[in-house]
Coordinates of N, CA and C in Angstrom, one line a residue:
Chain A
K1 N 8.3 -17.3 7.7 CA 8.5 -15.9 7.3 C 7.2 -15.3 6.7
Q2 N 6.8 -14.2 7.3 CA 5.5 -13.6 6.8 C 5.7 -13.0 5.4
E3 N 4.7 -13.4 4.5 CA 4.7 -12.8 3.2 C 3.3 -12.1 3.0
V4 N 3.3 -10.9 2.5 CA 2.1 -10.1 2.3 C 1.9 -9.8 0.9
T5 N 0.8 -10.2 0.4 CA 0.5 -10.1 -1.1 C -0.8 -9.2 -1.3
Q6 N -0.7 -8.3 -2.2 CA -1.8 -7.4 -2.5 C -2.3 -7.6 -3.9
I7 N -3.6 -7.8 -4.1 CA -4.2 -8.0 -5.4 C -5.4 -7.1 -5.5
P8 N -5.6 -6.4 -6.7 CA -4.7 -6.4 -7.8 C -3.5 -5.4 -7.6
A9 N -2.5 -5.5 -8.5 CA -1.4 -4.5 -8.4 C -1.8 -3.1 -8.8
A10 N -2.8 -3.1 -9.8 CA -3.3 -1.8 -10.2 C -4.8 -1.9 -10.5
L11 N -5.5 -0.8 -10.3 CA -6.9 -0.8 -10.5 C -7.3 0.6 -11.0
S12 N -8.2 0.6 -12.1 CA -8.7 1.8 -12.6 C -10.2 1.8 -12.6
V13 N -10.9 2.7 -12.0 CA -12.3 2.7 -11.9 C -12.9 4.1 -12.2
P14 N -14.1 4.1 -12.7 CA -14.8 5.5 -12.9 C -15.2 6.0 -11.5
E15 N -15.3 7.3 -11.4 CA -15.7 8.0 -10.2 C -17.1 7.5 -9.8
G16 N -17.3 7.3 -8.5 CA -18.5 6.9 -8.0 C -18.7 5.4 -7.7
E17 N -17.8 4.6 -8.2 CA -17.8 3.2 -8.0 C -17.4 2.8 -6.6
N18 N -18.0 1.7 -6.1 CA -17.5 1.1 -4.9 C -16.4 0.1 -5.3
L19 N -15.4 0.0 -4.5 CA -14.3 -1.0 -4.8 C -13.7 -1.7 -3.6
V20 N -13.0 -2.8 -3.9 CA -12.4 -3.6 -2.8 C -11.0 -3.9 -3.2
L21 N -10.1 -3.6 -2.3 CA -8.7 -4.0 -2.4 C -8.4 -5.1 -1.5
N22 N -7.6 -6.0 -1.9 CA -7.3 -7.3 -1.2 C -5.9 -7.4 -0.7
C23 N -5.8 -8.0 0.5 CA -4.5 -8.2 1.1 C -4.5 -9.6 1.7
S24 N -3.5 -10.4 1.4 CA -3.4 -11.7 2.1 C -2.0 -11.9 2.7
F25 N -2.0 -12.6 3.8 CA -0.7 -12.8 4.5 C -0.6 -14.3 4.9
T26 N 0.6 -14.8 5.0 CA 0.8 -16.2 5.1 C 0.8 -16.7 6.5
D27 N 1.2 -15.9 7.5 CA 1.2 -16.3 8.9 C 0.1 -15.6 9.6
S28 N -0.9 -16.4 10.1 CA -2.1 -15.8 10.8 C -1.8 -15.3 12.2
A29 N -0.6 -15.6 12.7 CA -0.3 -15.1 14.1 C 0.2 -13.6 14.0
I30 N -0.8 -12.7 13.8 CA -0.4 -11.3 13.7 C -0.8 -10.6 14.9
Y31 N -0.2 -9.4 15.1 CA -0.5 -8.5 16.2 C -1.5 -7.5 15.7
N32 N -1.3 -6.9 14.6 CA -2.3 -6.0 14.0 C -2.0 -5.9 12.5
L33 N -3.0 -5.3 11.8 CA -2.8 -5.0 10.3 C -3.2 -3.6 10.1
Q34 N -2.5 -3.0 9.2 CA -2.7 -1.5 9.0 C -2.8 -1.3 7.5
W35 N -3.7 -0.4 7.1 CA -3.8 0.1 5.7 C -3.2 1.5 5.7
F36 N -2.4 1.7 4.6 CA -1.8 3.0 4.4 C -2.1 3.5 3.0
R37 N -2.0 4.8 2.9 CA -2.2 5.4 1.5 C -0.8 6.1 1.3
Q38 N -0.3 6.0 0.0 CA 0.9 6.6 -0.4 C 0.6 7.4 -1.7
D39 N 0.8 8.7 -1.7 CA 0.7 9.5 -2.9 C 2.0 9.5 -3.5
P40 N 2.1 9.7 -4.9 CA 3.4 9.7 -5.6 C 4.4 10.7 -5.0
G41 N 5.6 10.2 -4.7 CA 6.6 11.0 -4.1 C 6.4 11.5 -2.7
K42 N 5.4 10.9 -2.0 CA 5.1 11.3 -0.7 C 5.3 10.1 0.3
G43 N 5.1 10.5 1.6 CA 5.2 9.4 2.6 C 3.9 8.6 2.7
L44 N 3.8 7.9 3.8 CA 2.6 7.1 4.1 C 1.7 7.7 5.0
T45 N 0.4 7.6 4.7 CA -0.6 8.1 5.6 C -1.4 6.9 6.1
S46 N -1.5 6.8 7.5 CA -2.2 5.7 8.0 C -3.7 5.9 7.8
L47 N -4.4 4.9 7.3 CA -5.9 5.0 7.1 C -6.6 4.2 8.2
L48 N -6.3 3.0 8.4 CA -7.0 2.2 9.3 C -6.1 1.2 10.0
L49 N -6.3 1.0 11.3 CA -5.5 0.0 12.0 C -6.4 -1.0 12.6
I50 N -6.2 -2.3 12.4 CA -7.1 -3.3 12.9 C -6.3 -4.2 13.8
Q51 N -6.6 -4.3 15.1 CA -5.9 -5.2 16.0 C -6.4 -6.6 15.7
S52 N -5.5 -7.5 16.2 CA -5.8 -9.0 15.8 C -7.1 -9.5 16.4
S53 N -7.6 -8.8 17.5 CA -8.8 -9.3 18.1 C -10.1 -8.7 17.4
Q54 N -9.9 -7.7 16.5 CA -11.0 -7.1 15.8 C -11.3 -7.7 14.4
R55 N -12.5 -7.4 14.0 CA -12.9 -8.0 12.7 C -12.9 -6.9 11.6
E56 N -13.2 -5.6 12.0 CA -13.2 -4.6 11.0 C -13.1 -3.2 11.7
Q57 N -12.7 -2.2 10.9 CA -12.6 -0.8 11.3 C -13.2 0.0 10.2
T58 N -13.8 1.1 10.6 CA -14.4 2.0 9.6 C -14.0 3.4 9.9
S59 N -13.7 4.1 8.7 CA -13.5 5.6 8.8 C -14.0 6.2 7.6
G60 N -15.1 7.0 7.8 CA -15.7 7.6 6.6 C -16.2 6.7 5.5
R61 N -15.6 6.8 4.3 CA -16.0 6.0 3.2 C -15.1 4.7 3.2
L62 N -14.3 4.5 4.1 CA -13.4 3.4 4.2 C -13.8 2.4 5.2
N63 N -13.7 1.1 4.8 CA -14.0 0.0 5.8 C -13.0 -1.1 5.5
A64 N -12.3 -1.5 6.6 CA -11.3 -2.5 6.5 C -11.8 -3.7 7.3
S65 N -11.6 -4.9 6.7 CA -12.0 -6.1 7.5 C -10.8 -7.0 7.6
L66 N -10.8 -7.9 8.6 CA -9.7 -8.8 8.9 C -10.3 -10.2 9.2
D67 N -9.8 -11.1 8.5 CA -10.1 -12.5 8.8 C -8.8 -13.2 9.0
K68 N -8.4 -13.3 10.3 CA -7.1 -13.9 10.6 C -6.9 -15.3 10.2
S69 N -8.0 -16.1 10.4 CA -7.9 -17.6 10.1 C -7.6 -17.9 8.6
S70 N -8.1 -17.0 7.8 CA -7.9 -17.2 6.3 C -6.7 -16.4 5.8
G71 N -6.2 -15.5 6.7 CA -5.0 -14.7 6.3 C -5.4 -13.6 5.3
R72 N -6.6 -13.0 5.5 CA -7.0 -12.0 4.5 C -7.5 -10.7 5.2
S73 N -7.3 -9.6 4.4 CA -7.9 -8.4 4.8 C -8.4 -7.7 3.5
T74 N -9.5 -7.0 3.6 CA -10.0 -6.2 2.5 C -10.1 -4.7 2.9
L75 N -9.9 -3.9 2.0 CA -10.2 -2.4 2.2 C -11.3 -2.1 1.2
Y76 N -12.4 -1.7 1.7 CA -13.6 -1.3 0.9 C -13.6 0.2 0.8
I77 N -13.7 0.8 -0.4 CA -13.8 2.2 -0.6 C -15.2 2.5 -1.2
A78 N -16.0 3.2 -0.6 CA -17.4 3.5 -1.1 C -17.3 4.8 -1.9
A79 N -18.1 4.8 -2.9 CA -18.3 6.1 -3.7 C -17.0 6.7 -4.0
S80 N -16.2 6.0 -4.8 CA -14.8 6.5 -5.0 C -14.8 7.9 -5.7
Q81 N -13.7 8.6 -5.4 CA -13.5 10.0 -5.9 C -12.1 10.1 -6.5
P82 N -11.9 11.0 -7.5 CA -10.6 11.2 -8.1 C -9.5 11.4 -7.0
G83 N -9.9 12.0 -5.9 CA -8.9 12.3 -4.9 C -8.5 11.0 -4.1
D84 N -9.1 9.9 -4.4 CA -8.7 8.6 -3.8 C -7.6 8.0 -4.6
S85 N -7.3 8.5 -5.7 CA -6.2 7.9 -6.5 C -4.9 8.0 -5.8
A86 N -4.3 6.9 -5.5 CA -3.0 6.7 -4.8 C -2.6 5.2 -4.8
T87 N -1.5 4.9 -4.1 CA -1.2 3.5 -3.9 C -1.6 3.2 -2.5
Y88 N -2.2 2.1 -2.3 CA -2.7 1.6 -1.0 C -1.9 0.4 -0.6
L89 N -1.3 0.6 0.6 CA -0.4 -0.4 1.2 C -1.0 -1.1 2.4
C90 N -0.8 -2.4 2.4 CA -1.3 -3.2 3.6 C 0.0 -3.6 4.3
A91 N 0.0 -3.5 5.7 CA 1.1 -3.9 6.5 C 0.7 -4.7 7.7
V92 N 1.5 -5.8 7.9 CA 1.1 -6.7 9.0 C 2.2 -6.7 10.0
R93 N 1.9 -6.6 11.3 CA 2.9 -6.7 12.4 C 2.7 -8.0 13.1
G94 N 3.8 -8.7 13.3 CA 3.8 -10.1 13.7 C 3.6 -10.3 15.2
G95 N 3.9 -9.3 16.1 CA 3.8 -9.6 17.5 C 4.1 -8.3 18.3
V96 N 3.7 -8.3 19.6 CA 3.9 -7.0 20.3 C 5.4 -6.6 20.4
D97 N 6.3 -7.6 20.4 CA 7.7 -7.3 20.4 C 8.3 -7.4 19.0
N98 N 7.5 -7.6 18.0 CA 8.0 -7.7 16.7 C 8.1 -6.4 16.0
N99 N 9.2 -5.9 15.7 CA 9.4 -4.6 15.1 C 9.4 -4.6 13.6
D100 N 9.2 -5.8 13.0 CA 9.3 -6.0 11.6 C 7.8 -5.9 11.0
M101 N 7.4 -4.7 10.6 CA 6.1 -4.6 10.0 C 6.3 -4.9 8.5
R102 N 5.6 -6.0 8.1 CA 5.8 -6.5 6.7 C 4.7 -5.8 5.8
F103 N 5.2 -5.2 4.7 CA 4.4 -4.5 3.8 C 4.1 -5.3 2.5
G104 N 2.9 -5.2 2.0 CA 2.7 -5.7 0.6 C 3.2 -4.7 -0.4
A105 N 3.2 -5.0 -1.6 CA 3.8 -4.2 -2.7 C 2.8 -3.1 -3.1
G106 N 1.6 -3.2 -2.6 CA 0.6 -2.1 -2.9 C -0.3 -2.3 -4.0
T107 N -1.5 -1.6 -4.0 CA -2.4 -1.6 -5.2 C -2.4 -0.1 -5.6
R108 N -2.1 0.1 -6.9 CA -2.1 1.5 -7.4 C -3.5 1.8 -8.0
L109 N -4.2 2.6 -7.3 CA -5.6 2.9 -7.7 C -5.7 4.2 -8.4
T110 N -6.5 4.2 -9.6 CA -6.8 5.4 -10.3 C -8.3 5.5 -10.4
V111 N -8.8 6.6 -10.0 CA -10.2 6.9 -10.1 C -10.4 8.0 -11.1
K112 N -11.1 7.7 -12.2 CA -11.3 8.6 -13.3 C -12.5 9.5 -13.1
P113 N -12.4 10.8 -13.4 CA -13.5 11.7 -13.2 C -14.6 11.3 -14.3
Chain B
N1 N 2.7 20.5 16.0 CA 3.5 19.2 15.9 C 3.8 19.0 14.4
A2 N 5.1 19.1 14.0 CA 5.4 19.1 12.6 C 5.4 17.7 12.0
G3 N 5.2 16.7 12.8 CA 5.2 15.4 12.2 C 6.7 14.9 12.1
V4 N 6.8 13.7 11.5 CA 8.2 13.2 11.3 C 8.9 13.9 10.1
M5 N 10.0 14.5 10.4 CA 10.7 15.2 9.4 C 11.9 14.5 8.9
Q6 N 12.0 14.3 7.6 CA 13.1 13.7 7.0 C 13.8 14.7 6.0
N7 N 15.1 14.6 6.1 CA 15.9 15.5 5.1 C 17.2 14.8 4.7
P8 N 17.6 15.0 3.5 CA 17.0 15.8 2.5 C 15.8 15.0 1.9
R9 N 15.0 15.7 1.1 CA 13.9 15.0 0.4 C 14.5 14.2 -0.8
H10 N 15.5 14.7 -1.4 CA 16.1 14.1 -2.5 C 17.6 14.2 -2.3
L11 N 18.3 13.1 -2.6 CA 19.8 13.0 -2.5 C 20.4 12.3 -3.6
V12 N 21.4 12.9 -4.3 CA 22.1 12.3 -5.4 C 23.5 12.1 -5.0
R13 N 24.0 10.9 -5.1 CA 25.4 10.6 -4.8 C 26.0 9.7 -5.9
R14 N 27.3 10.0 -6.1 CA 28.0 9.2 -7.0 C 28.5 7.9 -6.4
R15 N 28.6 6.8 -7.1 CA 29.1 5.6 -6.6 C 30.3 5.8 -5.8
G16 N 30.4 5.1 -4.6 CA 31.5 5.2 -3.7 C 31.4 6.3 -2.7
Q17 N 30.5 7.3 -2.9 CA 30.3 8.3 -1.9 C 29.5 7.8 -0.7
E18 N 29.4 8.7 0.3 CA 28.6 8.4 1.5 C 27.3 9.1 1.4
A19 N 26.2 8.5 1.9 CA 24.9 9.1 2.0 C 24.5 9.2 3.5
R20 N 24.1 10.3 3.9 CA 23.6 10.5 5.3 C 22.1 11.0 5.2
L21 N 21.2 10.2 5.8 CA 19.8 10.5 5.8 C 19.4 10.8 7.2
R22 N 18.6 11.9 7.4 CA 18.3 12.3 8.7 C 16.8 12.2 9.0
C23 N 16.4 11.9 10.2 CA 15.0 11.7 10.6 C 14.8 12.3 12.0
S24 N 14.0 13.3 12.0 CA 13.6 13.9 13.3 C 12.2 13.4 13.7
P25 N 12.1 12.6 14.7 CA 10.8 12.0 15.1 C 9.8 13.1 15.6
M26 N 8.6 12.7 15.7 CA 7.6 13.6 16.3 C 7.9 13.8 17.7
K27 N 7.5 15.0 18.2 CA 7.8 15.4 19.6 C 7.1 14.3 20.5
G28 N 7.9 13.9 21.4 CA 7.4 12.9 22.4 C 7.6 11.4 22.0
H29 N 8.0 11.2 20.7 CA 8.2 9.8 20.2 C 9.6 9.4 20.5
S30 N 9.7 8.3 21.1 CA 11.1 7.8 21.5 C 11.6 6.6 20.7
H31 N 10.7 6.2 19.7 CA 11.1 5.0 18.9 C 11.2 5.4 17.5
V32 N 12.2 5.0 16.8 CA 12.4 5.4 15.4 C 12.6 4.1 14.6
Y33 N 12.0 4.0 13.4 CA 12.1 2.9 12.5 C 12.5 3.4 11.1
W34 N 13.4 2.6 10.5 CA 13.8 2.9 9.1 C 13.4 1.8 8.2
Y35 N 12.8 2.2 7.1 CA 12.3 1.3 6.0 C 12.9 1.7 4.7
R36 N 13.1 0.8 3.8 CA 13.5 1.1 2.4 C 12.5 0.6 1.5
Q37 N 12.2 1.4 0.4 CA 11.3 1.0 -0.6 C 12.0 1.1 -1.9
L38 N 12.1 -0.1 -2.5 CA 12.7 -0.2 -3.9 C 11.6 0.1 -4.9
P39 N 11.9 0.5 -6.1 CA 10.9 0.8 -7.1 C 10.0 -0.4 -7.3
E40 N 8.7 -0.1 -7.3 CA 7.6 -1.1 -7.6 C 7.6 -2.2 -6.5
E41 N 8.2 -2.0 -5.3 CA 8.1 -2.9 -4.2 C 7.6 -2.3 -3.0
G42 N 7.2 -3.2 -2.0 CA 6.7 -2.7 -0.8 C 7.9 -2.2 0.1
L43 N 7.6 -1.7 1.3 CA 8.6 -1.2 2.2 C 9.2 -2.4 3.0
K44 N 10.5 -2.4 3.2 CA 11.2 -3.4 3.9 C 11.8 -2.8 5.1
F45 N 11.5 -3.4 6.3 CA 12.1 -3.0 7.6 C 13.6 -3.1 7.5
M46 N 14.2 -2.1 8.1 CA 15.7 -2.1 8.2 C 16.1 -2.1 9.7
V47 N 15.7 -1.1 10.4 CA 16.3 -1.0 11.8 C 15.3 -0.3 12.7
Y48 N 15.3 -0.6 14.0 CA 14.5 0.0 15.0 C 15.4 0.5 16.1
L49 N 15.3 1.8 16.5 CA 16.2 2.4 17.4 C 15.3 3.1 18.5
Q50 N 15.9 3.1 19.7 CA 15.5 4.1 20.7 C 16.6 5.0 21.0
K51 N 16.4 6.0 21.8 CA 17.5 6.9 22.1 C 18.8 6.2 22.5
E52 N 19.9 6.3 21.8 CA 21.2 5.8 22.1 C 21.2 4.3 22.0
N53 N 20.2 3.6 21.5 CA 20.2 2.2 21.5 C 19.7 1.7 20.1
I54 N 20.3 0.7 19.6 CA 19.8 -0.1 18.5 C 19.1 -1.3 19.0
I55 N 17.8 -1.4 18.8 CA 17.0 -2.4 19.4 C 16.9 -3.6 18.4
D56 N 16.7 -3.4 17.2 CA 16.6 -4.5 16.2 C 17.1 -4.0 14.9
E57 N 18.2 -4.6 14.4 CA 18.8 -4.2 13.1 C 18.8 -5.4 12.2
S58 N 17.8 -6.3 12.3 CA 17.7 -7.5 11.5 C 17.5 -7.3 10.1
G59 N 17.0 -6.1 9.7 CA 16.8 -5.8 8.3 C 17.9 -5.0 7.6
M60 N 18.9 -4.7 8.4 CA 20.0 -3.9 7.8 C 21.0 -4.8 7.1
P61 N 21.4 -4.4 5.9 CA 22.5 -5.1 5.2 C 23.7 -5.1 6.1
K62 N 24.5 -6.2 6.0 CA 25.6 -6.4 7.0 C 26.7 -5.5 6.8
E63 N 26.9 -4.9 5.6 CA 28.0 -4.0 5.3 C 27.5 -2.7 4.8
R64 N 28.3 -1.7 5.1 CA 28.1 -0.3 4.6 C 27.0 0.5 5.2
F65 N 26.0 -0.2 5.8 CA 24.9 0.5 6.4 C 25.0 0.6 7.9
S66 N 24.7 1.8 8.5 CA 24.7 1.9 9.9 C 23.6 2.9 10.3
A67 N 23.1 2.9 11.5 CA 22.1 3.8 12.0 C 22.4 4.2 13.4
E68 N 22.0 5.4 13.8 CA 22.1 5.9 15.1 C 21.0 6.8 15.5
F69 N 20.7 6.9 16.8 CA 19.7 7.8 17.3 C 20.3 8.4 18.6
P70 N 21.0 9.4 18.5 CA 21.7 10.0 19.6 C 20.8 10.6 20.6
K71 N 21.3 10.9 21.8 CA 20.5 11.5 22.9 C 20.0 12.8 22.4
E72 N 20.8 13.6 21.7 CA 20.3 14.9 21.1 C 20.4 14.8 19.6
G73 N 19.4 15.3 18.9 CA 19.5 15.4 17.5 C 18.7 14.3 16.8
P74 N 18.7 14.3 15.5 CA 17.9 13.4 14.7 C 18.6 12.0 14.6
S75 N 17.8 11.0 14.2 CA 18.3 9.7 13.8 C 19.0 9.8 12.5
I76 N 20.1 9.1 12.3 CA 20.9 9.2 11.1 C 21.0 7.8 10.5
L77 N 20.7 7.6 9.2 CA 20.9 6.4 8.5 C 22.1 6.7 7.6
R78 N 23.2 5.9 7.7 CA 24.4 6.2 7.0 C 24.7 5.1 6.1
I79 N 25.0 5.4 4.8 CA 25.3 4.4 3.8 C 26.7 4.8 3.3
Q80 N 27.6 3.9 3.5 CA 29.0 4.2 3.0 C 29.2 3.5 1.6
Q81 N 30.0 4.2 0.8 CA 30.4 3.6 -0.5 C 29.2 3.2 -1.2
V82 N 28.3 4.1 -1.5 CA 27.0 3.7 -2.1 C 27.2 3.1 -3.5
V83 N 26.3 2.2 -3.8 CA 26.3 1.5 -5.1 C 24.9 1.8 -5.7
R84 N 24.8 1.5 -7.0 CA 23.5 1.8 -7.7 C 22.3 1.1 -7.1
G85 N 22.6 -0.1 -6.6 CA 21.5 -0.9 -5.9 C 20.9 -0.2 -4.7
D86 N 21.6 0.8 -4.1 CA 21.2 1.5 -2.9 C 20.1 2.5 -3.3
S87 N 19.9 2.8 -4.6 CA 18.9 3.8 -5.0 C 17.6 3.3 -4.6
A88 N 16.9 4.1 -3.8 CA 15.6 3.7 -3.3 C 15.0 4.9 -2.5
A89 N 13.8 4.7 -2.0 CA 13.2 5.7 -1.1 C 13.4 5.1 0.3
Y90 N 13.9 6.0 1.2 CA 14.1 5.5 2.6 C 13.2 6.3 3.5
F91 N 12.3 5.5 4.2 CA 11.3 6.1 5.0 C 11.6 5.9 6.5
C92 N 11.3 6.9 7.3 CA 11.5 6.8 8.7 C 10.1 6.9 9.3
A93 N 9.9 6.1 10.4 CA 8.7 6.2 11.1 C 9.0 6.4 12.6
S94 N 8.2 7.1 13.3 CA 8.4 7.2 14.8 C 7.1 6.8 15.5
S95 N 7.3 6.5 16.7 CA 6.1 6.1 17.5 C 6.4 6.4 19.0
P96 N 5.3 6.6 19.7 CA 5.4 6.6 21.2 C 5.4 5.1 21.7
L97 N 5.2 4.9 23.0 CA 5.3 3.6 23.5 C 4.2 2.6 22.9
D98 N 3.1 3.2 22.5 CA 2.0 2.3 22.0 C 2.2 1.8 20.6
R99 N 3.3 2.3 20.0 CA 3.8 1.8 18.7 C 2.8 2.1 17.6
T100 N 2.1 3.2 17.7 CA 1.3 3.7 16.5 C 2.2 4.5 15.6
Y101 N 2.5 4.0 14.5 CA 3.5 4.5 13.6 C 3.1 5.8 12.9
T102 N 4.0 6.7 12.8 CA 3.8 7.9 11.9 C 5.0 8.0 11.0
F103 N 4.7 8.0 9.7 CA 5.8 8.0 8.7 C 6.2 9.4 8.3
G104 N 7.4 9.6 7.9 CA 7.9 10.8 7.3 C 7.7 10.7 5.8
S105 N 8.0 11.8 5.1 CA 7.8 11.8 3.6 C 8.9 11.1 2.8
G106 N 10.0 10.7 3.5 CA 11.0 9.9 2.8 C 12.1 10.7 2.2
T107 N 13.2 10.0 2.0 CA 14.4 10.6 1.3 C 14.6 9.7 0.1
R108 N 14.6 10.3 -1.1 CA 14.8 9.5 -2.3 C 16.3 9.6 -2.7
L109 N 16.9 8.5 -2.6 CA 18.4 8.4 -2.9 C 18.6 7.9 -4.3
T110 N 19.3 8.7 -5.1 CA 19.7 8.2 -6.4 C 21.2 8.1 -6.5
V111 N 21.7 7.0 -6.8 CA 23.2 6.8 -7.0 C 23.5 6.8 -8.5
V112 N 24.4 7.7 -8.9 CA 24.7 7.8 -10.3 C 26.1 7.3 -10.5

């Protein structure tokens, strides 16, 4: 059974810092991994999707990496801004016919001005 | 394209009442997924539906919960005889055939 863990649970940084959020998963046989952002009381916004054959994806100040063999993914945020404050969720999909996208509990990020 | 629409945004029910949560997928999306998020926890898969078919309900509690996605109209997640433990945020996602998920803003159910 796939288990997804995110560390740290909460992170507070001053504006301008580069930071890394971590996601680990127990079963390396994944179809893809996706990072989402969730603002308080809101839904999920997809940030980056990495297919199992890929090593990383980049979008603006965000870079996500995937190391399937070690069961790890990182989300790197460069030059953090107060607007980046949110909960970041990592989700793993187990197979093309697997409809069970497993989510981590999230990292709650606060960027202080 | 209005995105995935969920309503109501907030729902309060007394113990024993029924809760009906609605999800209108994005235009052109034929796949709907329901997830539940308990406080301080990640999202848990509940059910996957296509029009008029339940494809995977492995995450649904065995009793009191049901879901449908009729030929016309939104997908409905129905919870009968709600209990306090049902209080959570319920999210719906839709996707086209390539399974790129788009999530709605969720329905926050509070059982009092």
